[in-house]
Coordinates of C-alpha atoms in Angstrom, one line a residue:
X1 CA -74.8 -88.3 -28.9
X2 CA -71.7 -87.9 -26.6
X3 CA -71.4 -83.9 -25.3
X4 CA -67.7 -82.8 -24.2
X5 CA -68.5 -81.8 -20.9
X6 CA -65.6 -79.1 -21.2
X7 CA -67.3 -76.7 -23.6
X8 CA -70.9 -77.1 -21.5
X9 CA -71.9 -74.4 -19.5
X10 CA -74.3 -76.5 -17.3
X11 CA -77.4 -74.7 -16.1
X12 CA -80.5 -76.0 -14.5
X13 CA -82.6 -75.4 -17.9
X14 CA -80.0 -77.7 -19.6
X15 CA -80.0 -80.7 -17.3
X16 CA -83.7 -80.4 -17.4
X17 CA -83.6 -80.7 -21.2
X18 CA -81.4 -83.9 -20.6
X19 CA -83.8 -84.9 -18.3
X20 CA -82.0 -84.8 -15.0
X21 CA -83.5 -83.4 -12.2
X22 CA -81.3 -80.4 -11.1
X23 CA -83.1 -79.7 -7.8
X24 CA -81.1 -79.3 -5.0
X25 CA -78.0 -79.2 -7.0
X26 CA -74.7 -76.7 -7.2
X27 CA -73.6 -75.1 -10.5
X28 CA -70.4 -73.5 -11.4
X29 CA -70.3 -72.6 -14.9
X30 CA -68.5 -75.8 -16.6
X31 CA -68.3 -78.0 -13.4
X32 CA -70.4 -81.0 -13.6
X33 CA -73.0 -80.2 -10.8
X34 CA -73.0 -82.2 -7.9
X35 CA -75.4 -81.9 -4.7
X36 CA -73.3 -80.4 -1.6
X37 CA -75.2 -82.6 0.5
X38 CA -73.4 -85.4 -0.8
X39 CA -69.8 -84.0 0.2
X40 CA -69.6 -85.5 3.7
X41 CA -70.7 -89.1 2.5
X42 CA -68.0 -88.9 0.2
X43 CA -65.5 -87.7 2.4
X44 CA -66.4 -90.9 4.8
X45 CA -66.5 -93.1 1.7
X46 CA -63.0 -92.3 1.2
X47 CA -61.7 -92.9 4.5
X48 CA -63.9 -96.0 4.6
X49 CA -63.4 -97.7 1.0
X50 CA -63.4 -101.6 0.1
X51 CA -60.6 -104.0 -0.6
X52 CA -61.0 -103.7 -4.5
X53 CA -61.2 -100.1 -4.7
X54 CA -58.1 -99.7 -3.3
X55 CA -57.1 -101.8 -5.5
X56 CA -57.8 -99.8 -8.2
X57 CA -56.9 -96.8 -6.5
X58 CA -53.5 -97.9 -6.2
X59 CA -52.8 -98.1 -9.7
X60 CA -54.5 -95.2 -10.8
X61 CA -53.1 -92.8 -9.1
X62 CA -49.8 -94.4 -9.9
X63 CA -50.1 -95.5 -13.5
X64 CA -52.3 -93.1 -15.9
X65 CA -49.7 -90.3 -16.5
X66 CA -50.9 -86.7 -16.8
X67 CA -54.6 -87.7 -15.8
X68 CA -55.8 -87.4 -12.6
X69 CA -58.4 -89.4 -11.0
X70 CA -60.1 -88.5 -8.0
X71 CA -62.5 -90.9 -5.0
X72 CA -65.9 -90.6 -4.2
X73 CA -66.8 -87.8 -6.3
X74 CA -70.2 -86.8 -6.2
X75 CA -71.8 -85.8 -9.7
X76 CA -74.9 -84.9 -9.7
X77 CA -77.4 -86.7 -7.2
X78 CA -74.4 -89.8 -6.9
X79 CA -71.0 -90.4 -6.0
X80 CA -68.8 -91.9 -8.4
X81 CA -66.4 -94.6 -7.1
X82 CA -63.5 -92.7 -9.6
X83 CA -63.2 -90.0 -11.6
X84 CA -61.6 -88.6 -14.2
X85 CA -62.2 -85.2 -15.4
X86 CA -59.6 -85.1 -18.3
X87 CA -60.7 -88.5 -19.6
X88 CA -64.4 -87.7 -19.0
X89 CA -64.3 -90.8 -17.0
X90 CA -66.7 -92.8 -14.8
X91 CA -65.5 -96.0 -12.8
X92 CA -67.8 -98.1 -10.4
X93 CA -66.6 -100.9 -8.8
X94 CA -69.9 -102.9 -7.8
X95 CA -70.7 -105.2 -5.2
X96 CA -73.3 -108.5 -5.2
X97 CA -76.0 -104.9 -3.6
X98 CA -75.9 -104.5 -7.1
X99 CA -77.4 -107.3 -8.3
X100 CA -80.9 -106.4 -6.7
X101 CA -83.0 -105.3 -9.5
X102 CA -84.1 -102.1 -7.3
X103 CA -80.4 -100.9 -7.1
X104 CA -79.5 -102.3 -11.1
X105 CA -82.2 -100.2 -12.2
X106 CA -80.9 -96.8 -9.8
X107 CA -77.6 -97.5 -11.6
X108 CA -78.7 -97.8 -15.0
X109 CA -80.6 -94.7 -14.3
X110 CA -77.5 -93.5 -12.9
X111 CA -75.5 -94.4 -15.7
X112 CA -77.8 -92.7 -18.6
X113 CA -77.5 -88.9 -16.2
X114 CA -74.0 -89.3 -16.6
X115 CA -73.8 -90.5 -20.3
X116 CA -75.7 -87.4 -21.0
X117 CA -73.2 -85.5 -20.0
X118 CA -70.7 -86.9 -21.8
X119 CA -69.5 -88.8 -19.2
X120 CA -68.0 -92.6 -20.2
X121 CA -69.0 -95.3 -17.2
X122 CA -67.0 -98.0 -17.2
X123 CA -68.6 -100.7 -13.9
X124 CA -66.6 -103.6 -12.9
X125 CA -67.6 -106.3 -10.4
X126 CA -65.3 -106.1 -7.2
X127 CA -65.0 -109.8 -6.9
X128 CA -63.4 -109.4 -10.7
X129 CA -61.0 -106.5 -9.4
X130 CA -60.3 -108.6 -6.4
X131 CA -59.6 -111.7 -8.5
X132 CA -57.4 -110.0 -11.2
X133 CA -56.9 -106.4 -10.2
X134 CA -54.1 -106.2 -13.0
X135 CA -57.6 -107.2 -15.9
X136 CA -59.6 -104.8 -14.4
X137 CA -57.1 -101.8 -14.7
X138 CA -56.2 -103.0 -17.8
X139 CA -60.4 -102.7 -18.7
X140 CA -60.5 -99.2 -17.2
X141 CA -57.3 -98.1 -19.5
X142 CA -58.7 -99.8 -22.8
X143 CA -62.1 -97.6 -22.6
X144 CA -60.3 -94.9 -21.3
X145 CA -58.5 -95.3 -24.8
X146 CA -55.4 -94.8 -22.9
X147 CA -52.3 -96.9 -23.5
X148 CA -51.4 -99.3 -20.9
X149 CA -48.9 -97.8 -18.7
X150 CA -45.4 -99.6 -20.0
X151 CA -44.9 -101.0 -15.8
X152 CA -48.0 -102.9 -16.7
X153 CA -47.3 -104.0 -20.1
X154 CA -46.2 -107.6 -19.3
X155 CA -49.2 -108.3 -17.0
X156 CA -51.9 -107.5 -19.7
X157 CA -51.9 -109.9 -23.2
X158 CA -55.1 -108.1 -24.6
X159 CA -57.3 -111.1 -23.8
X160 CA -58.2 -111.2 -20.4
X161 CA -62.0 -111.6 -20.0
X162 CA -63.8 -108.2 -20.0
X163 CA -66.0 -107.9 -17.0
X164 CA -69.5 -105.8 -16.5
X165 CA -72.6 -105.8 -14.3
X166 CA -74.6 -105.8 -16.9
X167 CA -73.4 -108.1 -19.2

């Protein structure tokens, strides 16, 4: 079911096949499209983050050698909270906005666009990140199927609690 987004070609006949919506959007051969009006948002986003994305963003810029992860990035008609393009990788960090049934609905609809193009999501709750930052990373590096980096190695024991919106 999974595509590797590497090999695609993405052209607005294939997202339409996939059923995503590609009006409006920018392609460039295999670069996930993304909607150029969405670049400025992201920008701000980035210069205007929450306390448990930076969190996160601390340690993943620090910790996943050889992968690089990159804020705000829009893909498609969204803006991802992280990504990885290496990884095919997806993090949201998710606030209690997220727990209206209007916006849990735009993000599992959200989700599925970027699962069909081979994209992994991985969504934790920011009060969770907040709580134990060192869990969440440690949640984000297990889906990743990336080891945990050896300067984390005594924080995670393989059983902290896993955490998802939708769970």
């Amino acid at each position: 079911k999974t595509k590797n987004h590497h090999l695609m070609i993405f052209t607005p006949e294939l997202l339409r096949s996939l059923g995503i919506d590609p009006t409006g959007l920018k392609f460039h051969g295999s670069t996930i499209p993304y909607d150029p009006a969405l670049t400025t948002r992201a920008r701000d986003l980035r210069t205007h983050g929450v306390k448990a994305e930076a969190y996160i963003w601390k340690m993943l810029k620090h910790s996943i050698s050889g992968y690089k992860f990159t804020r705000q990035k829009p893909i498609l008609h969204y803006i991802a909270d992280f990504y990885c393009h290496e990884l095919q990788l997806v993090v949201e960090i998710d606030g209690s906005s997220h727990n209206i049934q209007d916006r849990y609905l735009h993000d599992r609809q959200r989700d599925r666009d970027m699962e069909a193009l081979g994209l992994k999501v991985v969504r934790l709750w920011d009060h969770d990140v907040i709580e134990n930052p060192l869990a969440a990373a440690g949640q984000i590096f297990r889906a990743a199927g990336v080891e945990i980096p050896a300067a984390f190695s005594g924080f995670f024991t393989g059983q902290e609690r896993i955490f998802s919106p939708f769970s």
